[in-house]
Amino acid sequence: MLEIVTIPAEVLYQKAQPVNEINGSIAELADNMLDAMHAAQGIGLAGPQVGKPLRLFVVHIADDQPRLFVNPEIIGTSLETVKLEEGCLSIPGLYAEVVRPRAVEVQAYNRRGRPFTLQADGILSRVIQHEIDHLNGVLFLDHLPERKRERMLRRYDPAEYTQS
Ligand code: NI
């Protein structure tokens, strides 16, 4: 099982590299990421979160199918924004309301290397934006006002949430 890395692991703050070739090892990585994400009861997981600084992430929401996005780009966002609570498997136990665009249009490649575009709304839109942030070394806490972020991190003790 892939290990999910938590803050302050350096890989979480770095810009991830594009995937050059979508081959069997990328498909296997995606499957292993889905397994690790399911085990941790998450709904999204990005490459850097398993120590792989590659531009890919997986998402699996409720009744939807599991989805893989390779080299994703947001090509459109709604002007309307919404405030929703977010958490992150790399910052276990910490949650905060974050404001982001309500809907996005994303372009990416699937596990067979074929390009697709997707218009997403609701939770899916939110997870896609959160995961693409991970590929740019950005955490959901970075969207909070600085004072609030610092206050939350000061109180934060990851050991409290470490599963053994
Ligand atoms: Ni996250």
Coordinates of N, CA and C and ligand atoms in Angstrom, one line a residue:
M1 N 0.9 -1.2 0.0 CA 0.0 0.0 0.0 C 0.9 1.2 0.0
L2 N 0.6 2.2 -0.9 CA 1.3 3.4 -0.9 C 1.0 4.2 0.4
E3 N 2.1 4.9 0.8 CA 2.0 5.7 2.0 C 1.6 7.1 1.6
I4 N 0.6 7.7 2.3 CA 0.2 9.1 2.1 C 1.1 10.0 2.9
V5 N 1.8 10.9 2.3 CA 2.7 11.8 3.0 C 1.9 13.0 3.6
T6 N 2.3 13.4 4.8 CA 1.6 14.5 5.4 C 2.6 15.7 5.6
I7 N 2.0 16.9 5.9 CA 2.8 18.1 6.1 C 3.7 17.8 7.3
P8 N 4.9 18.3 7.3 CA 5.5 19.3 6.3 C 6.4 18.6 5.3
A9 N 6.0 17.5 4.7 CA 6.9 16.8 3.7 C 7.1 17.8 2.5
E10 N 8.3 17.9 2.1 CA 8.7 18.9 1.1 C 8.0 18.7 -0.2
V11 N 7.7 17.5 -0.6 CA 7.1 17.2 -1.9 C 5.7 17.9 -2.0
L12 N 5.1 18.2 -0.9 CA 3.8 18.8 -0.9 C 3.8 20.3 -1.3
Y13 N 5.0 20.8 -1.3 CA 5.2 22.3 -1.5 C 5.9 22.6 -2.9
Q14 N 6.1 21.5 -3.6 CA 6.8 21.6 -4.9 C 5.8 21.5 -6.1
K15 N 6.2 22.1 -7.2 CA 5.5 22.0 -8.4 C 5.8 20.6 -9.0
A16 N 4.7 19.9 -9.4 CA 4.9 18.5 -9.9 C 5.2 18.6 -11.4
Q17 N 5.8 17.6 -11.9 CA 6.3 17.5 -13.3 C 5.2 16.8 -14.2
P18 N 5.1 17.3 -15.5 CA 4.1 16.6 -16.4 C 4.5 15.1 -16.5
V19 N 3.5 14.3 -16.8 CA 3.7 12.9 -17.1 C 4.1 12.8 -18.6
N20 N 5.2 12.3 -18.9 CA 5.7 12.2 -20.3 C 5.0 11.2 -21.1
E21 N 4.8 10.0 -20.5 CA 4.2 8.9 -21.2 C 3.2 8.2 -20.3
I22 N 2.0 8.1 -20.8 CA 0.9 7.4 -20.0 C 1.0 5.9 -20.4
N23 N 1.7 5.1 -19.5 CA 1.9 3.7 -19.8 C 1.4 2.9 -18.7
G24 N 1.8 1.6 -18.7 CA 1.3 0.7 -17.7 C 1.7 1.1 -16.3
S25 N 2.9 1.7 -16.1 CA 3.3 2.0 -14.8 C 2.5 3.2 -14.2
I26 N 2.1 4.1 -15.1 CA 1.2 5.2 -14.7 C -0.2 4.6 -14.3
A27 N -0.7 3.7 -15.1 CA -2.0 3.0 -14.7 C -1.9 2.3 -13.4
E28 N -0.8 1.6 -13.2 CA -0.6 0.9 -11.9 C -0.5 1.9 -10.7
L29 N 0.2 3.0 -11.0 CA 0.3 4.0 -9.9 C -1.1 4.5 -9.6
A30 N -1.9 4.8 -10.6 CA -3.2 5.3 -10.4 C -4.0 4.3 -9.6
D31 N -3.9 3.0 -9.9 CA -4.7 2.0 -9.2 C -4.2 2.0 -7.7
N32 N -2.9 2.0 -7.5 CA -2.4 2.0 -6.1 C -2.8 3.3 -5.3
M33 N -2.9 4.4 -6.1 CA -3.3 5.6 -5.4 C -4.8 5.5 -5.0
L34 N -5.6 4.9 -5.9 CA -7.0 4.7 -5.5 C -7.2 3.8 -4.3
D35 N -6.3 2.7 -4.2 CA -6.4 1.8 -3.1 C -6.0 2.6 -1.8
A36 N -4.9 3.4 -1.9 CA -4.5 4.1 -0.7 C -5.6 5.2 -0.3
M37 N -6.2 5.8 -1.3 CA -7.2 6.8 -1.0 C -8.4 6.2 -0.4
H38 N -8.9 5.0 -0.9 CA -10.0 4.3 -0.3 C -9.7 3.9 1.1
A39 N -8.5 3.4 1.3 CA -8.2 2.9 2.7 C -8.2 4.1 3.7
A40 N -7.9 5.3 3.2 CA -7.9 6.4 4.1 C -9.2 7.2 4.1
Q41 N -10.2 6.6 3.3 CA -11.5 7.2 3.2 C -11.5 8.6 2.7
G42 N -10.6 8.8 1.7 CA -10.6 10.1 1.0 C -11.4 10.1 -0.3
I43 N -11.5 11.2 -0.9 CA -12.3 11.3 -2.2 C -11.4 11.8 -3.3
G44 N -10.2 12.3 -3.0 CA -9.2 12.7 -4.0 C -7.8 12.5 -3.5
L45 N -6.9 12.2 -4.4 CA -5.5 12.1 -4.0 C -4.6 12.4 -5.2
A46 N -3.6 13.2 -5.0 CA -2.7 13.7 -6.0 C -1.3 13.0 -5.9
G47 N -0.6 12.9 -7.0 CA 0.7 12.3 -7.0 C 1.6 12.7 -5.9
P48 N 1.8 14.0 -5.7 CA 2.7 14.5 -4.6 C 2.4 13.9 -3.2
Q49 N 1.1 13.6 -3.1 CA 0.6 13.1 -1.7 C 1.1 11.6 -1.5
V50 N 1.6 11.0 -2.5 CA 2.2 9.6 -2.3 C 3.7 9.7 -2.7
G51 N 4.2 10.9 -2.6 CA 5.7 11.1 -2.8 C 6.1 11.1 -4.3
K52 N 5.1 11.1 -5.2 CA 5.4 11.1 -6.6 C 5.1 12.5 -7.2
P53 N 6.1 13.3 -7.5 CA 5.9 14.7 -7.9 C 5.5 14.7 -9.4
L54 N 4.4 14.1 -9.7 CA 3.9 14.0 -11.1 C 2.5 14.6 -11.2
R55 N 2.2 15.1 -12.4 CA 0.9 15.8 -12.6 C -0.2 14.9 -12.9
L56 N -0.7 14.2 -11.8 CA -1.8 13.3 -12.0 C -2.5 13.2 -10.6
F57 N -3.8 13.0 -10.7 CA -4.6 12.7 -9.5 C -5.8 11.8 -9.7
V58 N -6.3 11.2 -8.7 CA -7.5 10.4 -8.7 C -8.6 11.0 -7.9
V59 N -9.8 10.7 -8.3 CA -11.0 11.2 -7.6 C -12.0 10.1 -7.6
H60 N -12.7 9.9 -6.4 CA -13.8 8.9 -6.4 C -14.8 9.5 -5.4
I61 N -15.9 9.9 -6.0 CA -17.0 10.5 -5.1 C -18.2 9.6 -5.2
A62 N -18.6 9.2 -4.0 CA -19.9 8.5 -3.8 C -20.3 7.6 -4.9
D63 N -21.3 7.8 -5.6 CA -21.8 6.9 -6.6 C -21.2 7.0 -8.0
D64 N -20.3 8.0 -8.1 CA -19.6 8.2 -9.4 C -18.5 7.1 -9.6
Q65 N -18.0 7.0 -10.8 CA -16.9 6.1 -11.1 C -15.6 6.7 -10.5
P66 N -14.6 5.9 -10.3 CA -13.3 6.4 -10.0 C -12.7 7.1 -11.2
R67 N -12.1 8.2 -11.1 CA -11.6 9.0 -12.2 C -10.1 9.3 -12.0
L68 N -9.4 9.2 -13.2 CA -7.9 9.6 -13.2 C -7.8 10.8 -14.1
F69 N -7.0 11.7 -13.7 CA -6.7 12.9 -14.5 C -5.2 13.0 -14.6
V70 N -4.7 12.9 -15.8 CA -3.2 13.1 -16.0 C -3.0 14.4 -16.8
N71 N -2.0 15.1 -16.3 CA -1.6 16.4 -16.9 C -2.9 17.3 -17.0
P72 N -3.6 17.5 -16.0 CA -4.8 18.3 -16.0 C -4.6 19.8 -16.2
E73 N -5.5 20.4 -16.9 CA -5.5 21.9 -17.0 C -6.9 22.4 -16.8
I74 N -7.0 23.4 -16.0 CA -8.4 24.1 -15.9 C -8.5 25.0 -17.0
I75 N -9.5 24.9 -17.9 CA -9.6 25.7 -19.0 C -10.8 26.7 -18.9
G76 N -11.5 26.6 -17.8 CA -12.6 27.5 -17.6 C -13.1 27.4 -16.2
T77 N -13.5 28.6 -15.6 CA -14.0 28.6 -14.3 C -15.3 29.5 -14.3
S78 N -16.2 29.2 -13.4 CA -17.4 30.0 -13.3 C -17.0 31.3 -12.5
L79 N -17.7 32.4 -12.8 CA -17.5 33.6 -12.0 C -18.0 33.4 -10.6
E80 N -19.1 32.7 -10.5 CA -19.7 32.5 -9.2 C -18.8 31.6 -8.3
T81 N -18.7 32.0 -7.1 CA -17.9 31.2 -6.1 C -18.8 30.6 -5.1
V82 N -18.3 29.6 -4.4 CA -19.0 29.0 -3.3 C -18.0 28.7 -2.1
K83 N -18.5 28.7 -0.9 CA -17.7 28.4 0.2 C -18.0 27.0 0.7
L84 N -17.0 26.1 0.8 CA -17.3 24.7 1.2 C -16.2 24.3 2.1
E85 N -16.5 23.4 3.0 CA -15.5 22.9 3.9 C -14.6 21.9 3.2
E86 N -13.3 22.0 3.4 CA -12.3 21.1 2.8 C -11.5 20.5 3.9
G87 N -11.0 19.3 3.6 CA -10.0 18.6 4.4 C -9.0 18.0 3.4
C88 N -7.9 17.4 3.9 CA -6.9 16.9 3.1 C -6.2 15.7 3.7
L89 N -6.0 14.6 3.0 CA -5.4 13.4 3.6 C -3.9 13.7 4.0
S90 N -3.4 14.8 3.5 CA -2.0 15.2 3.9 C -2.0 16.1 5.1
I91 N -3.2 16.5 5.5 CA -3.3 17.4 6.7 C -4.4 16.8 7.6
P92 N -4.2 15.5 8.0 CA -5.3 14.8 8.6 C -5.8 15.5 9.9
G93 N -7.2 15.6 10.0 CA -7.8 16.2 11.1 C -8.1 17.6 11.1
L94 N -7.6 18.3 10.0 CA -7.8 19.7 9.9 C -8.8 20.1 8.8
Y95 N -9.8 20.9 9.1 CA -10.8 21.2 8.1 C -11.0 22.7 8.2
A96 N -11.4 23.3 7.0 CA -11.7 24.7 7.0 C -12.5 25.0 5.8
E97 N -13.4 26.1 5.9 CA -14.2 26.5 4.7 C -13.3 27.3 3.8
V98 N -13.4 27.0 2.5 CA -12.6 27.6 1.5 C -13.5 28.1 0.4
V99 N -13.2 29.3 -0.1 CA -14.0 29.9 -1.2 C -13.3 29.6 -2.6
R100 N -14.0 29.0 -3.5 CA -13.4 28.7 -4.8 C -14.6 28.9 -5.9
P101 N -14.2 29.0 -7.2 CA -15.2 29.0 -8.2 C -16.2 27.8 -8.0
R102 N -17.4 28.0 -8.3 CA -18.4 26.9 -8.2 C -18.2 25.8 -9.2
A103 N -17.9 26.2 -10.4 CA -17.8 25.1 -11.5 C -16.5 25.3 -12.3
V104 N -16.0 24.3 -12.8 CA -14.8 24.3 -13.6 C -14.9 23.5 -14.9
E105 N -14.1 23.8 -15.9 CA -14.0 22.9 -17.0 C -12.5 22.5 -17.1
V106 N -12.3 21.2 -17.1 CA -10.9 20.7 -17.0 C -10.6 19.8 -18.2
Q107 N -9.4 19.9 -18.7 CA -8.9 19.1 -19.8 C -7.8 18.2 -19.2
A108 N -7.8 17.0 -19.6 CA -6.8 16.0 -19.0 C -6.7 14.8 -19.9
Y109 N -5.8 13.9 -19.5 CA -5.7 12.6 -20.3 C -6.1 11.5 -19.3
N110 N -6.7 10.5 -20.0 CA -7.2 9.3 -19.2 C -6.1 8.2 -19.1
R111 N -6.4 7.1 -18.5 CA -5.4 6.1 -18.3 C -4.9 5.4 -19.6
R112 N -5.7 5.6 -20.7 CA -5.3 5.1 -22.0 C -4.6 6.2 -22.8
G113 N -4.3 7.3 -22.2 CA -3.6 8.4 -22.8 C -4.4 9.2 -23.8
R114 N -5.8 9.1 -23.6 CA -6.7 9.8 -24.5 C -7.1 11.1 -23.8
P115 N -7.1 12.2 -24.6 CA -7.5 13.5 -23.9 C -9.1 13.5 -23.7
F116 N -9.5 14.2 -22.7 CA -10.9 14.4 -22.5 C -11.1 15.8 -21.8
T117 N -12.3 16.3 -22.0 CA -12.6 17.5 -21.2 C -13.9 17.2 -20.4
L118 N -14.0 17.9 -19.2 CA -15.1 17.6 -18.3 C -15.5 18.9 -17.7
Q119 N -16.8 19.1 -17.7 CA -17.4 20.2 -16.9 C -17.9 19.7 -15.6
A120 N -17.4 20.3 -14.5 CA -17.7 19.8 -13.2 C -18.3 20.8 -12.3
D121 N -19.2 20.4 -11.5 CA -19.9 21.3 -10.6 C -19.9 20.6 -9.2
G122 N -20.3 21.3 -8.2 CA -20.5 20.6 -6.9 C -19.2 20.1 -6.3
I123 N -19.3 18.9 -5.7 CA -18.2 18.3 -5.0 C -17.1 18.0 -6.0
L124 N -17.5 17.4 -7.1 CA -16.4 17.1 -8.1 C -15.6 18.3 -8.5
S125 N -16.2 19.4 -8.8 CA -15.5 20.6 -9.1 C -14.6 21.0 -8.0
R126 N -15.0 20.9 -6.8 CA -14.2 21.3 -5.6 C -13.0 20.4 -5.5
V127 N -13.2 19.0 -5.6 CA -12.1 18.1 -5.5 C -11.1 18.3 -6.6
I128 N -11.6 18.5 -7.8 CA -10.6 18.8 -8.9 C -9.8 20.0 -8.6
Q129 N -10.4 21.1 -8.2 CA -9.6 22.3 -7.9 C -8.6 22.1 -6.8
H130 N -9.0 21.3 -5.7 CA -8.1 21.0 -4.6 C -6.9 20.2 -5.1
E131 N -7.2 19.2 -5.9 CA -6.1 18.3 -6.4 C -5.2 19.0 -7.3
I132 N -5.7 19.8 -8.2 CA -4.8 20.5 -9.1 C -3.9 21.5 -8.3
D133 N -4.4 22.0 -7.3 CA -3.6 22.8 -6.4 C -2.4 22.0 -5.9
H134 N -2.6 20.7 -5.5 CA -1.5 19.9 -5.0 C -0.4 19.8 -6.1
L135 N -0.8 19.8 -7.3 CA 0.2 19.6 -8.4 C 1.1 20.9 -8.5
N136 N 0.6 22.0 -7.9 CA 1.3 23.2 -7.9 C 1.9 23.6 -6.6
G137 N 1.9 22.6 -5.7 CA 2.5 22.8 -4.4 C 1.7 23.6 -3.5
V138 N 0.4 23.7 -3.8 CA -0.5 24.6 -3.0 C -1.5 23.7 -2.2
L139 N -1.7 24.1 -0.9 CA -2.6 23.3 0.0 C -3.8 24.2 0.3
F140 N -4.9 23.5 0.7 CA -6.1 24.3 0.9 C -6.0 25.4 1.9
L141 N -5.1 25.2 2.8 CA -4.8 26.2 3.9 C -4.3 27.5 3.2
D142 N -3.6 27.4 2.1 CA -3.1 28.6 1.4 C -4.2 29.5 0.9
H143 N -5.4 29.0 0.9 CA -6.5 29.9 0.4 C -7.1 30.7 1.6
L144 N -6.7 30.4 2.8 CA -7.3 31.1 3.9 C -6.5 32.4 4.2
P145 N -7.2 33.3 4.9 CA -6.5 34.5 5.3 C -5.3 34.1 6.2
E146 N -4.2 34.8 6.0 CA -2.9 34.4 6.7 C -3.0 34.2 8.2
R147 N -3.7 35.1 8.8 CA -3.8 34.9 10.3 C -4.6 33.7 10.7
K148 N -5.6 33.4 9.9 CA -6.4 32.2 10.2 C -5.5 30.9 10.0
R149 N -4.8 30.9 8.9 CA -3.9 29.8 8.6 C -2.9 29.6 9.7
E150 N -2.3 30.7 10.1 CA -1.2 30.5 11.1 C -1.8 30.1 12.4
R151 N -3.0 30.5 12.7 CA -3.7 30.1 14.0 C -3.9 28.6 14.0
M152 N -4.5 28.2 12.8 CA -4.8 26.7 12.7 C -3.5 25.9 12.8
L153 N -2.5 26.3 12.1 CA -1.3 25.5 12.1 C -0.6 25.5 13.4
R154 N -0.7 26.6 14.2 CA -0.1 26.7 15.5 C -0.7 25.6 16.4
R155 N -2.0 25.4 16.3 CA -2.7 24.5 17.2 C -2.5 23.0 16.7
Y156 N -2.1 22.9 15.4 CA -2.1 21.6 14.8 C -1.0 20.7 15.2
D157 N -1.4 19.5 15.7 CA -0.5 18.5 16.1 C -0.7 17.2 15.3
P158 N 0.0 17.0 14.2 CA -0.2 15.8 13.3 C -0.2 14.5 14.1
A159 N 0.6 14.4 15.1 CA 0.8 13.2 15.9 C -0.6 12.7 16.4
E160 N -1.4 13.7 16.7 CA -2.7 13.4 17.2 C -3.6 12.5 16.3
Y161 N -3.3 12.7 15.0 CA -4.1 12.0 13.9 C -3.3 10.9 13.2
T162 N -2.1 10.6 13.6 CA -1.3 9.6 13.0 C -1.9 8.2 13.4
Q163 N -2.2 7.4 12.3 CA -2.7 6.1 12.6 C -1.5 5.1 12.6
S164 N -1.6 4.2 13.5 CA -0.5 3.2 13.6 C -1.1 1.8 13.5
Ligands
NI1 NI -5.4 17.4 -0.3

